[in-house]
Amino acid sequence: MLEMNKDNTQPLEYSTEQGRMNILGFWIFIGAEIMLFGTLFASYFTLEGRTGAGPTGAEIFEISPVLAETLLLLTSSFTIGLGVHAMRLGRQKAMMTFFIITLVLGAAFLSFEVYEFIHYVHEGAGIQTSAFTSILLTTLGTHGAHVTFGLFWGIMIMIQVIKRGLTPETANKSFIFSLYWHFLDVVWIFIFSFVYLKGMM
Amino acid sequence: MDFFERFMIPHPSPAIYAAMVAIVLTSIAIVVGLTYFKKWGYLWREWITTVDHKKIGIMYLISALLMLFRGGVDALMMRAQTAVPENALLDAQHYNEIFTTHGIVMIIFMAMAFIIALMNFVIPLQIGARDVAFPRLNAVSFWLYFMGAMLFNLSFVIGGSPSSGWTSYFPLAGDELSPSVGTNYYMLALQISGLGTLITGINFIVTILKMRAPGMTLMKMPMFTWSGLITNVIIVFAFPVLTVALAMGTMDRLFATNFFTTTDGGMDMLWANLFWVWGHPEVYILILPAFGIYSEVISTFSRRNLYGYNSMVASMVIISLLSFVVWVHHFFTMGQGAMVNSIFSITTMAIAIPTGIKIFNWLLTMWKGKIQFTVPMLYSLGFIPIFTIGGVTGVMLGMSAADYQYHNTMFLVAHFHLVIIPGVVFAMIAGLTYWWPKMFGFMLNERIGRWAFGFIAGGTCLAFFPMFISGLDGQARRMYTYSESTGFGFWNMLSFIGALGLAVGFILIVYNIYYSTRYASRDIGDDPWNARSLEWATHNPVPEYNFAITPQVNSSQAFWDSKKNGHTLFKGGYKEIHMPNNSGVPFVMSVFFFIFGFAFVFSMWITAVVSLIGIFACMLHRSFEKDHGHHISVAEIERTESELRGARNE
C-alpha cells in the first residue's frame, strides 16, 4: 500500500502518507481556528465601546502583567521552534528540554493571566458587568483555554516521545503540537495589539 | 421532587403525552427486538464501532430519513393549523415550537445529514480511494451529529421545545423572554452536531486533496466531488462563526453575560449578524452538493459529457466566495441604512449570475442528448423550472427597497421553500435513487418512483405557489392563525392540500423502499445505469476495501472511457491492502458529549464536569493507543473478488 511506504527524503514527521495528511488536516483546522478567533475579534470590536455602567478598557488594563505574558508566550514559541529543530536533528534529549521549557513558559503565562482575571474582577469588571467585559473575558478566556489544553496535550506528547522514542508517529504529533503552539502565539499578538495596546491608547 | 420538576414540559398537550408514550414504546420495542433476535453484537461490531465510510454514510442516511419525517410531521401540523381561519388545532405556543423545530430539524438534522450521507458514501468511491483520510474522525463526526440530533429531539418530551424560531433572534431567545430550557437545547444540540460537521469538513478536504487515484488531477474530478470539496471549504470557514455565536448565546442564557441583551451595552443585532454570517454560507453548503448530484445525473441520463466543466467549477468557486458577503439580506429591514443595504443587494443579485451559468450548462448538457426519463432524471428535470422560479423571486427579495414589502411575509416562505425543496430535497431523492443500487445492491422500483415524483413535484408547487399570493396580500409568516376577513383562508387551504400531496409522495418513497427490498432483482451488475464515474467501476455490493486495485484515471469520466474508449482502469495485480480498525471510542465519546449537553441544558454542573472529564479521557485513550490497522491479504482479496464476480455471473 501507498501509505505504508516510508519516504526517507522527507523529515520524519512528513515521512508517511498518513503523517502528511495529518499535517494538512491540522493546517485546515487552524484555518477554522482563525475563523473562530476572527469572529471573537469582530465581536470585540463591535462591543468594545459598549461598557454600560462598567469600566472601560483604559480603566482596567495594566501594562506590566500584559508585557510579561507577551514576553513569556513569545519566548515559548521560540523554544518550541528550537525543540522541533532538535527533533529534526534526531536529538531527543535536547528536544525534550526545549519542550519542557516551552510548557513551563506556557504555565507561567497562564498564572499571569489568572492574576489578571482576578484583578479585573476586583476592579468590578466581571464577565456579567457589561457587553465589553463579557467579550473581553471571553476572548482572553478562549485563548487561555487553548493554552491550558495545550499544556496537557504537550505533556501527553512528551510522555509518548519518552516511551516510544522518535518514530514517524511521535514526530508527527510533536510537529503538529508545535503548529498549534505557534498559532496561539499569533493569536496573542493580535490580542496584545488590538485589545491591550488599542485599549490603553 | 424539586429536582425533577425542571424536566416537566411547560406547555403540555395530548400530542406531547402521546409522543412520550410512543417514544417509550418504540424504545422498548427496539431493545426487545434486538435482544430477541440476538442482534446486539451485530449492531456493535458492524455499525456502532464501524469506521467504514460506506456504513457511516448509510447511518447518516437512515438518520436523515428519520429526521425528514419528524420535520415533515411538524410541517403538516403547521399547514393543518393554518388551513382554515381561526383554527384551534394548536395554540400559539405550540405553533411557535413547531415552526422552530421544523426549521432546525430540516436544515441541520435532515438536509445536512443527507448531503453528508451521500458525500460519505460516494466521494471516496468517485476518487478511487479506500476510505477517507481520517476514518476514526469520520465516526466521531457521525456520532456527534447523531447525539446532537437526539438531544434536540429530546426537548420535545423533557423540558419543552425551543420556540423562538430557527434563527433564535435575541432578545426573544434570551432567558427573560424564553425562560424554558428549550433554547438551551437549541444552543447545545447545534453546538455538538456543528462540531461533528466541522470535523467532516476537515476530513473531506484532506481526503479529496490527498487521496485521489493516480491521474485524477483536480480538473479531472467528477463534478459531485468538486461540489463536495467546495462545500467542505465553506463548512470549515462558516461553522466556527456559529460555534462562537452559540457559545455567546449559551453564556447569555446561563451565565448572565451581556452579549445580546438590551441592557449593559449588549447588542441583539450582533446575534443576527453572526447567525447569518454562518447561516447564508450554510444555504450553499446544502445547495452545492445538490448541484453536484444534478451534474452527475443529468450527464449520465443524457448520455453526454457534462457541458462546460470548467465554468461549472468556476461558478461554484464564485458562489462559495459570494456566499460569505450577502448575509445582511436576511434583515434589510433591521436598521442598517441605505448604503449598507445597497451593497448587500448588489452582492446578493450577483449570485444569480454563476447560478444562471450552471442552469444553462445543465440545459446544454441535455441539448441533443439521448435523454432517459429515469426517476433521478425526473427530479433533475423538475428541479430546473421550479428552482428557477424560487431563484428569481429571491432576486426580487434581494432588492433591499422592495424587500420592505416582502420581508417576514409568506412570500419569503414561498421563496426559500421553492429553492430548498427542488434544490436540495429533489437532489437528495435523485441521489438516493441513483446511488441506491451501489449502496444496497438492488434498484428502487421505477414505477412507484415516478408516482412519488409526481406527488412530490405537484405537492411542492401546490403547497408553496399560493404563499406568493397570500404573502403579497400581507399574510405574515409565523402567525398561528388569522381572521376570516383577511381572505387568506383559500390560499392556505390550497397549501395544506399541497402539503398532503408531499406527504403522500414521501410515504410512497418509503413504500418503494419496502417493495423493492422484497421484490427487486439482485442481478443488476455493477453498473445498472450505464454511468460515467469511478464508483460504478467496483462491485455491487462494494467490498470493504472499495477497489481491489487502485484505478488509473485520465479524464473526468474515467469509467466511461474504460467502457467506450478502451482505457484500462485497473493495471497490475493484487497487493496487500491496509485498512483501519473499528473502534468504539467515537461512540463512547459522543455519549459523553450527549450527557454533557443534557447537563448543560439543565445547569447540572457536576454532571457536566464529569462528562467533560469523560470526553478528555476518550481523547487521551486515542492518543496513547497503538492502532496500526489491519491488512487484507492477497488471498483474501482474490476470494472476495471471485465471489463478487461469481455473484454477478449467476
Short mmCIF file of C-alpha atoms in Angstrom, two decimals, chain A residues 1 3-4 17-18 20-22 24-25 28-29 31-32 35-36 39-40 43 46-47 50 52 127-131 134-135 138 149 156 159-160 164 169 173, chain B residues 130 133-134 198 202 205-206 210-211 236-237 240-241 243-244 248 251 255-259 264-267 270 274 576-578 616 619-620 623-624 626 628:
data_model
loop_
_atom_site.label_atom_id
_atom_site.label_comp_id
_atom_site.label_asym_id
_atom_site.label_seq_id
_atom_site.Cartn_x
_atom_site.Cartn_y
_atom_site.Cartn_z
CA MET A 1 0.00 0.00 0.00
CA GLU A 3 0.51 4.92 2.67
CA MET A 4 2.82 2.39 4.20
CA GLU A 17 1.33 9.43 3.82
CA GLN A 18 -0.83 9.44 6.96
CA ARG A 20 1.38 14.25 5.65
CA MET A 21 -2.40 14.06 5.75
CA ASN A 22 -2.41 14.74 9.50
CA LEU A 24 -2.54 19.14 6.14
CA GLY A 25 -5.64 18.37 8.20
CA ILE A 28 -7.11 23.28 7.78
CA PHE A 29 -8.13 23.06 11.43
CA GLY A 31 -7.99 27.82 9.27
CA ALA A 32 -11.15 27.06 11.24
CA MET A 35 -12.36 31.99 11.80
CA LEU A 36 -13.18 31.28 15.45
CA THR A 39 -15.38 36.06 15.00
CA LEU A 40 -14.36 36.81 18.57
CA SER A 43 -17.47 40.83 18.18
CA THR A 46 -18.37 45.72 17.95
CA LEU A 47 -18.84 45.64 21.71
CA ARG A 50 -20.41 49.38 24.93
CA GLY A 52 -22.75 50.15 30.17
CA ILE A 127 -17.99 38.67 32.98
CA GLN A 128 -21.54 39.88 33.68
CA THR A 129 -20.72 43.57 34.10
CA SER A 130 -21.17 44.83 30.56
CA ALA A 131 -21.03 43.76 26.94
CA SER A 134 -18.25 39.85 28.55
CA ILE A 135 -16.46 39.85 25.22
CA THR A 138 -14.49 35.53 26.62
CA PHE A 149 -5.40 22.48 26.68
CA MET A 156 0.99 13.73 26.86
CA ILE A 159 5.36 11.09 27.58
CA GLN A 160 4.87 9.31 24.27
CA ARG A 164 8.41 5.28 22.25
CA GLU A 169 4.15 8.91 14.58
CA LYS A 173 2.40 14.52 16.79
CA ARG B 130 -10.08 3.07 0.11
CA ALA B 133 -8.28 10.48 5.27
CA PHE B 134 -9.29 10.11 8.93
CA LEU B 198 -16.64 20.87 11.19
CA ILE B 202 -11.62 18.97 7.52
CA ILE B 205 -10.91 18.42 2.24
CA VAL B 206 -7.86 16.31 3.09
CA LYS B 210 -4.63 13.88 -0.92
CA MET B 211 -6.29 10.57 -1.79
CA VAL B 236 -14.63 24.90 7.66
CA PHE B 237 -14.90 28.66 7.35
CA PRO B 240 -16.67 28.37 13.65
CA VAL B 241 -18.80 31.53 13.43
CA THR B 243 -19.71 27.95 17.31
CA VAL B 244 -18.87 31.37 18.73
CA MET B 248 -22.17 33.52 23.46
CA MET B 251 -23.44 32.22 28.18
CA PHE B 255 -24.16 32.83 32.97
CA ALA B 256 -25.93 36.20 32.61
CA THR B 257 -23.32 37.72 30.30
CA ASN B 258 -24.31 40.69 28.17
CA PHE B 259 -23.56 39.89 24.55
CA ASP B 264 -25.43 46.97 29.98
CA GLY B 265 -24.23 47.54 26.44
CA GLY B 266 -25.45 44.26 24.94
CA MET B 267 -26.32 44.28 21.25
CA LEU B 270 -24.76 41.08 16.87
CA LEU B 274 -23.24 36.29 13.45
CA GLU B 576 -1.96 -6.44 0.27
CA ILE B 577 -4.41 -3.75 1.40
CA HIS B 578 -4.06 -1.77 4.60
CA PHE B 616 -10.99 14.13 27.63
CA MET B 619 -9.19 11.71 23.64
CA LEU B 620 -6.38 10.56 25.87
CA SER B 623 -3.68 9.50 21.79
CA PHE B 624 -1.98 6.66 23.63
CA LYS B 626 -1.26 1.88 19.28
CA HIS B 628 -1.93 0.47 13.06
#
